[in-house]
Amino acid sequence: MIIAVLVVLFNVFLLIFPQIVLTAARDGLLLWFNNVLPSLLPFMIASNMLISLGFAKFLGDLLSPVMQKIFRLPGAAGFGLVTGLTSGYPMGAKAVADLKNSGELTTQEAQHLLAFCNNAGPVFILGVVGVGMFGSTQVGYVLWAAHIFAALFLGILLSIKSVKKEIVFVPVKENLIKYRKNRRSNMHSVGKILGDAVKNAMESMAIIGGLIIFFSVTVAVLETISQEIIGEGILLGIFAGLVEVTGGARRLAALEPSILTLASVAFVLAFGGFSVHAQTFHFTTGTGIKNGSYLLAKILHGALAAVFTILLWWVLRAF
């Protein structure tokens, strides 16, 4: 009943602010077309193909000692971690869902991995936020380092309650032989693998595009209303970032530079915003992963990222 009331209110606001809605929808569409589509689509296609060709298993065997000893997760989880750290959200979530659906991870393992692998990509933090919003590569590197340290630290914290498993090390030579055999067995169907990868990626990108447009409109409407309540400042920037990460980071970066502003940006980037979470939930639907547990983990990730940002900034200032 509450959700239905909120949806009705949202539609009323759409009618009250038609110009704001139109502008926000256009901005969201351009953001998806000019930035998100070209940056994520190649990674999605490549990720789908790598899993189909057995590369995820290959990488998992190589990373098995590290993943099991540090995070108490199977080696296959290494593929999800690497994808999330390099490609950015929601690619980490997609990788986790694919590993769960292919039987490489249990539901509990997928829940654990998703909590710290679905992160902002380095291109976004260093380029868009660091250089584009703050005009500083140093700020970008501080935010990125804090982001990664916080994610890995969170993964270690969550591993404390995990059941310790025996570490199985597969020699590199044996691993390569297995991968080459699997790759040769799939070469005859490479056309189908490529076609399926493109189809899956385009379907996912269409859904991501729709969510970006929807949340761009949501942010614009909520900002218009909330400005009258909480005014301009850090609170409004954080509020906007909780809904959509890019808009929130942009608002915070436009404020007077301070360590508090930087920490707030770090929190917003690590949390991800509900626009990203909606994309994440699209991929994890049917996997058994609990959305509530994931959101709690992202809040903790945001808090850790803010703390690490302050510490790193103080260290840099000291030298």
Short mmCIF file of C-alpha atoms in Angstrom, two decimals:
data_model
loop_
_atom_site.label_atom_id
_atom_site.label_comp_id
_atom_site.label_asym_id
_atom_site.label_seq_id
_atom_site.Cartn_x
_atom_site.Cartn_y
_atom_site.Cartn_z
CA MET A 1 0.00 0.00 0.00
CA ILE A 2 2.83 2.40 0.91
CA ILE A 3 4.61 1.71 -2.38
CA ALA A 4 1.41 2.33 -4.32
CA VAL A 5 0.92 5.69 -2.57
CA LEU A 6 4.53 6.70 -3.31
CA VAL A 7 4.10 5.79 -6.99
CA VAL A 8 0.90 7.86 -7.20
CA LEU A 9 2.67 10.83 -5.54
CA PHE A 10 5.58 10.48 -7.94
CA ASN A 11 3.25 10.61 -10.94
CA VAL A 12 1.57 13.70 -9.49
CA PHE A 13 4.96 15.40 -9.18
CA LEU A 14 5.69 14.51 -12.81
CA LEU A 15 2.60 16.48 -13.80
CA ILE A 16 3.51 19.42 -11.54
CA PHE A 17 7.08 19.76 -12.88
CA PRO A 18 6.80 18.81 -16.59
CA GLN A 19 9.73 20.97 -17.77
CA ILE A 20 12.05 19.62 -15.08
CA VAL A 21 11.01 16.07 -15.95
CA LEU A 22 11.60 16.59 -19.69
CA THR A 23 15.05 18.12 -19.14
CA ALA A 24 16.08 15.41 -16.65
CA ALA A 25 14.89 12.61 -18.94
CA ARG A 26 16.85 14.09 -21.85
CA ASP A 27 19.97 14.42 -19.67
CA GLY A 28 19.60 10.83 -18.50
CA LEU A 29 19.23 9.56 -22.06
CA LEU A 30 22.32 11.48 -23.20
CA LEU A 31 24.29 10.23 -20.18
CA TRP A 32 23.42 6.65 -21.07
CA PHE A 33 24.06 7.05 -24.81
CA ASN A 34 27.26 9.11 -24.65
CA ASN A 35 28.94 7.64 -21.56
CA VAL A 36 27.41 4.47 -20.13
CA LEU A 37 26.64 2.58 -23.35
CA PRO A 38 30.10 2.91 -25.00
CA SER A 39 31.95 2.27 -21.74
CA LEU A 40 29.95 -0.73 -20.45
CA LEU A 41 28.76 -2.53 -23.59
CA PRO A 42 32.21 -3.84 -24.69
CA PHE A 43 32.91 -5.07 -21.15
CA MET A 44 29.55 -6.83 -20.98
CA ILE A 45 30.06 -8.61 -24.30
CA ALA A 46 33.62 -9.60 -23.36
CA SER A 47 32.54 -10.78 -19.90
CA ASN A 48 29.78 -12.97 -21.34
CA MET A 49 32.20 -14.52 -23.83
CA LEU A 50 34.91 -15.12 -21.23
CA ILE A 51 32.50 -17.01 -19.00
CA SER A 52 31.21 -19.06 -21.95
CA LEU A 53 34.78 -19.90 -23.03
CA GLY A 54 35.75 -21.02 -19.53
CA PHE A 55 38.06 -18.12 -18.73
CA ALA A 56 36.29 -17.45 -15.43
CA LYS A 57 37.17 -20.98 -14.31
CA PHE A 58 40.74 -20.51 -15.56
CA LEU A 59 41.20 -17.24 -13.65
CA GLY A 60 39.50 -18.75 -10.63
CA ASP A 61 42.00 -21.61 -10.48
CA LEU A 62 44.88 -19.13 -10.67
CA LEU A 63 43.47 -16.92 -7.92
CA SER A 64 42.20 -19.78 -5.78
CA PRO A 65 44.94 -19.60 -3.09
CA VAL A 66 44.48 -15.83 -2.69
CA MET A 67 40.68 -15.84 -2.69
CA GLN A 68 40.40 -18.76 -0.28
CA LYS A 69 43.09 -17.63 2.14
CA ILE A 70 42.16 -13.92 2.34
CA PHE A 71 38.42 -13.86 1.62
CA ARG A 72 37.47 -17.53 2.24
CA LEU A 73 35.80 -17.71 -1.14
CA PRO A 74 36.27 -20.14 -4.05
CA GLY A 75 38.82 -19.22 -6.69
CA ALA A 76 36.04 -18.53 -9.19
CA ALA A 77 35.12 -15.49 -7.09
CA GLY A 78 38.34 -13.91 -8.32
CA PHE A 79 36.72 -13.31 -11.70
CA GLY A 80 33.92 -11.34 -10.07
CA LEU A 81 36.36 -9.34 -7.94
CA VAL A 82 38.61 -8.43 -10.89
CA THR A 83 35.59 -7.52 -13.02
CA GLY A 84 34.11 -5.31 -10.31
CA LEU A 85 37.40 -3.53 -9.62
CA THR A 86 38.20 -2.81 -13.29
CA SER A 87 34.84 -2.40 -15.03
CA GLY A 88 32.78 -0.72 -12.31
CA TYR A 89 29.19 -1.18 -11.26
CA PRO A 90 26.95 -2.86 -12.22
CA MET A 91 29.46 -5.19 -13.94
CA GLY A 92 30.53 -6.61 -10.59
CA ALA A 93 26.92 -7.57 -9.85
CA LYS A 94 26.51 -9.15 -13.28
CA ALA A 95 29.68 -11.19 -12.84
CA VAL A 96 28.49 -12.44 -9.42
CA ALA A 97 25.07 -13.36 -10.82
CA ASP A 98 26.65 -15.22 -13.75
CA LEU A 99 28.96 -17.16 -11.41
CA LYS A 100 26.02 -18.05 -9.15
CA ASN A 101 23.80 -19.11 -12.06
CA SER A 102 26.60 -21.23 -13.56
CA GLY A 103 27.08 -23.07 -10.25
CA GLU A 104 30.54 -21.67 -9.48
CA LEU A 105 29.28 -19.99 -6.27
CA THR A 106 26.72 -20.87 -3.63
CA THR A 107 24.13 -18.28 -2.60
CA GLN A 108 26.06 -17.46 0.59
CA GLU A 109 29.33 -17.08 -1.35
CA ALA A 110 27.64 -14.87 -3.94
CA GLN A 111 26.19 -12.70 -1.16
CA HIS A 112 29.64 -12.32 0.39
CA LEU A 113 31.35 -11.50 -2.91
CA LEU A 114 28.70 -9.01 -4.07
CA ALA A 115 29.11 -7.01 -0.85
CA PHE A 116 32.61 -5.86 -1.83
CA CYS A 117 33.07 -6.44 -5.57
CA ASN A 118 30.38 -4.19 -7.07
CA ASN A 119 32.39 -0.97 -7.09
CA ALA A 120 32.85 2.26 -9.02
CA GLY A 121 35.30 1.79 -11.88
CA PRO A 122 38.70 3.53 -12.01
CA VAL A 123 37.79 5.41 -15.20
CA PHE A 124 34.74 6.92 -13.50
CA ILE A 125 36.52 7.89 -10.27
CA LEU A 126 39.77 9.13 -11.84
CA GLY A 127 38.37 10.67 -15.00
CA VAL A 128 34.80 11.77 -14.37
CA VAL A 129 35.04 12.62 -10.66
CA GLY A 130 38.71 13.45 -10.10
CA VAL A 131 39.55 15.37 -13.27
CA GLY A 132 36.08 16.27 -14.52
CA MET A 133 34.45 17.40 -11.28
CA PHE A 134 37.37 18.38 -9.01
CA GLY A 135 39.89 19.26 -11.71
CA SER A 136 42.53 17.27 -9.80
CA THR A 137 44.18 13.93 -10.55
CA GLN A 138 45.39 13.81 -6.93
CA VAL A 139 41.84 13.93 -5.61
CA GLY A 140 40.90 11.20 -8.08
CA TYR A 141 43.67 8.89 -6.91
CA VAL A 142 42.83 9.50 -3.23
CA LEU A 143 39.17 8.66 -3.84
CA TRP A 144 40.03 5.61 -5.94
CA ALA A 145 42.59 4.25 -3.45
CA ALA A 146 40.19 4.78 -0.54
CA HIS A 147 37.41 3.11 -2.54
CA ILE A 148 39.50 -0.01 -3.23
CA PHE A 149 41.02 -0.24 0.27
CA ALA A 150 37.55 0.03 1.80
CA ALA A 151 36.13 -2.67 -0.51
CA LEU A 152 38.95 -5.14 0.20
CA PHE A 153 38.87 -4.39 3.93
CA LEU A 154 35.10 -5.02 3.93
CA GLY A 155 35.64 -8.33 2.12
CA ILE A 156 38.13 -9.39 4.80
CA LEU A 157 35.77 -8.32 7.60
CA LEU A 158 32.93 -10.36 6.11
CA SER A 159 35.21 -13.39 5.73
CA ILE A 160 35.67 -13.65 9.51
CA LYS A 161 32.32 -15.39 9.92
CA SER A 162 32.83 -17.59 6.84
CA VAL A 163 33.71 -21.25 7.14
CA LYS A 164 37.38 -21.81 6.40
CA LYS A 165 37.91 -24.07 3.41
CA GLU A 166 40.90 -26.09 2.33
CA ILE A 167 43.05 -24.24 -0.19
CA VAL A 168 43.35 -26.15 -3.45
CA PHE A 169 46.18 -24.99 -5.70
CA VAL A 170 46.08 -25.94 -9.38
CA PRO A 171 49.51 -25.68 -11.06
CA VAL A 172 49.67 -23.01 -13.76
CA LYS A 173 50.75 -25.47 -16.48
CA GLU A 174 47.89 -27.85 -15.71
CA ASN A 175 45.50 -24.90 -15.60
CA LEU A 176 46.60 -23.70 -19.03
CA ILE A 177 46.18 -27.18 -20.53
CA LYS A 178 42.63 -27.43 -19.15
CA TYR A 179 41.75 -23.97 -20.44
CA ARG A 180 43.12 -24.65 -23.94
CA LYS A 181 41.14 -27.89 -24.18
CA ASN A 182 37.96 -26.12 -23.10
CA ARG A 183 38.62 -23.24 -25.51
CA ARG A 184 39.16 -25.63 -28.46
CA SER A 185 35.93 -27.45 -27.63
CA ASN A 186 34.08 -24.13 -27.81
CA MET A 187 35.70 -22.73 -30.96
CA HIS A 188 33.20 -24.46 -33.26
CA SER A 189 30.39 -22.52 -31.57
CA VAL A 190 32.20 -19.19 -31.32
CA GLY A 191 29.59 -17.55 -33.56
CA LYS A 192 26.78 -18.60 -31.25
CA ILE A 193 28.78 -17.56 -28.18
CA LEU A 194 29.38 -14.11 -29.68
CA GLY A 195 25.74 -13.75 -30.73
CA ASP A 196 24.43 -14.76 -27.32
CA ALA A 197 26.93 -12.44 -25.62
CA VAL A 198 25.82 -9.45 -27.73
CA LYS A 199 22.13 -10.24 -27.24
CA ASN A 200 22.52 -10.58 -23.48
CA ALA A 201 24.59 -7.40 -23.26
CA MET A 202 22.16 -5.31 -25.34
CA GLU A 203 19.18 -6.47 -23.27
CA SER A 204 21.04 -5.55 -20.09
CA MET A 205 22.08 -2.15 -21.48
CA ALA A 206 18.50 -1.34 -22.47
CA ILE A 207 17.33 -2.01 -18.90
CA ILE A 208 20.23 0.01 -17.47
CA GLY A 209 19.35 2.89 -19.80
CA GLY A 210 15.74 2.89 -18.68
CA LEU A 211 16.76 2.89 -15.03
CA ILE A 212 19.21 5.75 -15.57
CA ILE A 213 16.51 7.87 -17.22
CA PHE A 214 13.99 7.02 -14.50
CA PHE A 215 16.35 7.88 -11.66
CA SER A 216 17.55 11.05 -13.42
CA VAL A 217 13.95 12.24 -13.37
CA THR A 218 13.53 11.06 -9.77
CA VAL A 219 16.60 12.99 -8.64
CA ALA A 220 15.49 16.16 -10.44
CA VAL A 221 12.03 16.06 -8.85
CA LEU A 222 13.33 15.20 -5.36
CA GLU A 223 15.99 17.92 -5.53
CA THR A 224 13.38 20.50 -6.47
CA ILE A 225 11.30 19.52 -3.45
CA SER A 226 14.17 18.97 -0.99
CA GLN A 227 15.84 22.33 -1.72
CA GLU A 228 12.96 23.98 0.08
CA ILE A 229 13.43 21.69 3.09
CA ILE A 230 17.18 21.20 3.60
CA GLY A 231 18.58 23.89 1.30
CA GLU A 232 21.83 23.76 -0.65
CA GLY A 233 24.91 22.14 0.87
CA ILE A 234 26.47 18.81 1.80
CA LEU A 235 23.20 17.29 2.99
CA LEU A 236 21.53 17.93 -0.36
CA GLY A 237 24.56 16.52 -2.18
CA ILE A 238 24.55 13.35 -0.09
CA PHE A 239 20.79 13.03 -0.49
CA ALA A 240 21.11 13.35 -4.28
CA GLY A 241 23.98 10.83 -4.25
CA LEU A 242 21.91 8.29 -2.34
CA VAL A 243 19.49 8.33 -5.26
CA GLU A 244 21.90 8.75 -8.21
CA VAL A 245 25.66 8.70 -7.67
CA THR A 246 26.83 10.94 -10.53
CA GLY A 247 24.48 13.82 -9.74
CA GLY A 248 25.28 13.63 -6.04
CA ALA A 249 29.04 13.63 -6.63
CA ARG A 250 28.69 16.59 -9.01
CA ARG A 251 26.73 18.60 -6.44
CA LEU A 252 29.26 17.87 -3.69
CA ALA A 253 32.23 18.71 -5.92
CA ALA A 254 30.68 22.11 -6.66
CA LEU A 255 30.71 23.06 -2.97
CA GLU A 256 33.54 24.76 -1.09
CA PRO A 257 36.48 22.27 -1.07
CA SER A 258 37.05 20.61 2.32
CA ILE A 259 37.96 17.25 3.79
CA LEU A 260 34.30 16.79 4.77
CA THR A 261 33.22 17.35 1.18
CA LEU A 262 35.78 14.84 -0.06
CA ALA A 263 34.70 12.26 2.53
CA SER A 264 31.07 12.79 1.51
CA VAL A 265 31.95 12.14 -2.14
CA ALA A 266 33.80 8.97 -1.08
CA PHE A 267 30.71 7.77 0.80
CA VAL A 268 28.43 8.45 -2.17
CA LEU A 269 30.76 6.67 -4.61
CA ALA A 270 31.06 3.60 -2.40
CA PHE A 271 27.35 3.41 -1.61
CA GLY A 272 26.51 3.69 -5.29
CA GLY A 273 23.04 5.21 -5.14
CA PHE A 274 19.69 3.51 -5.68
CA SER A 275 20.02 3.92 -9.43
CA VAL A 276 22.99 1.54 -9.34
CA HIS A 277 21.25 -0.71 -6.81
CA ALA A 278 18.23 -1.04 -9.10
CA GLN A 279 20.59 -2.20 -11.86
CA THR A 280 22.24 -4.58 -9.39
CA PHE A 281 18.92 -6.06 -8.28
CA HIS A 282 18.01 -6.65 -11.92
CA PHE A 283 21.02 -8.95 -12.30
CA THR A 284 20.71 -10.68 -8.91
CA THR A 285 16.99 -11.46 -9.15
CA GLY A 286 16.52 -15.21 -8.84
CA THR A 287 19.95 -15.85 -7.33
CA GLY A 288 18.79 -15.91 -3.72
CA ILE A 289 20.95 -12.91 -2.79
CA LYS A 290 19.28 -10.76 -0.12
CA ASN A 291 18.89 -7.12 -1.14
CA GLY A 292 18.76 -5.90 2.46
CA SER A 293 22.09 -7.50 3.36
CA TYR A 294 23.67 -6.03 0.23
CA LEU A 295 22.44 -2.51 1.08
CA LEU A 296 23.80 -2.77 4.63
CA ALA A 297 27.16 -3.82 3.21
CA LYS A 298 27.19 -0.84 0.83
CA ILE A 299 26.44 1.55 3.70
CA LEU A 300 29.40 0.06 5.59
CA HIS A 301 31.53 0.33 2.43
CA GLY A 302 30.59 4.00 2.17
CA ALA A 303 31.53 4.68 5.80
CA LEU A 304 34.87 2.87 5.40
CA ALA A 305 35.63 4.74 2.16
CA ALA A 306 34.99 8.08 3.90
CA VAL A 307 37.35 7.13 6.75
CA PHE A 308 40.07 5.92 4.38
CA THR A 309 39.73 9.11 2.34
CA ILE A 310 40.32 11.28 5.41
CA LEU A 311 43.31 9.18 6.47
CA LEU A 312 44.90 9.20 3.01
CA TRP A 313 44.37 12.94 2.62
CA TRP A 314 46.02 13.62 5.98
CA VAL A 315 48.98 11.41 5.02
CA LEU A 316 49.43 13.27 1.73
CA ARG A 317 49.19 16.65 3.44
CA ALA A 318 51.81 15.54 5.99
CA PHE A 319 54.32 14.97 3.19
#
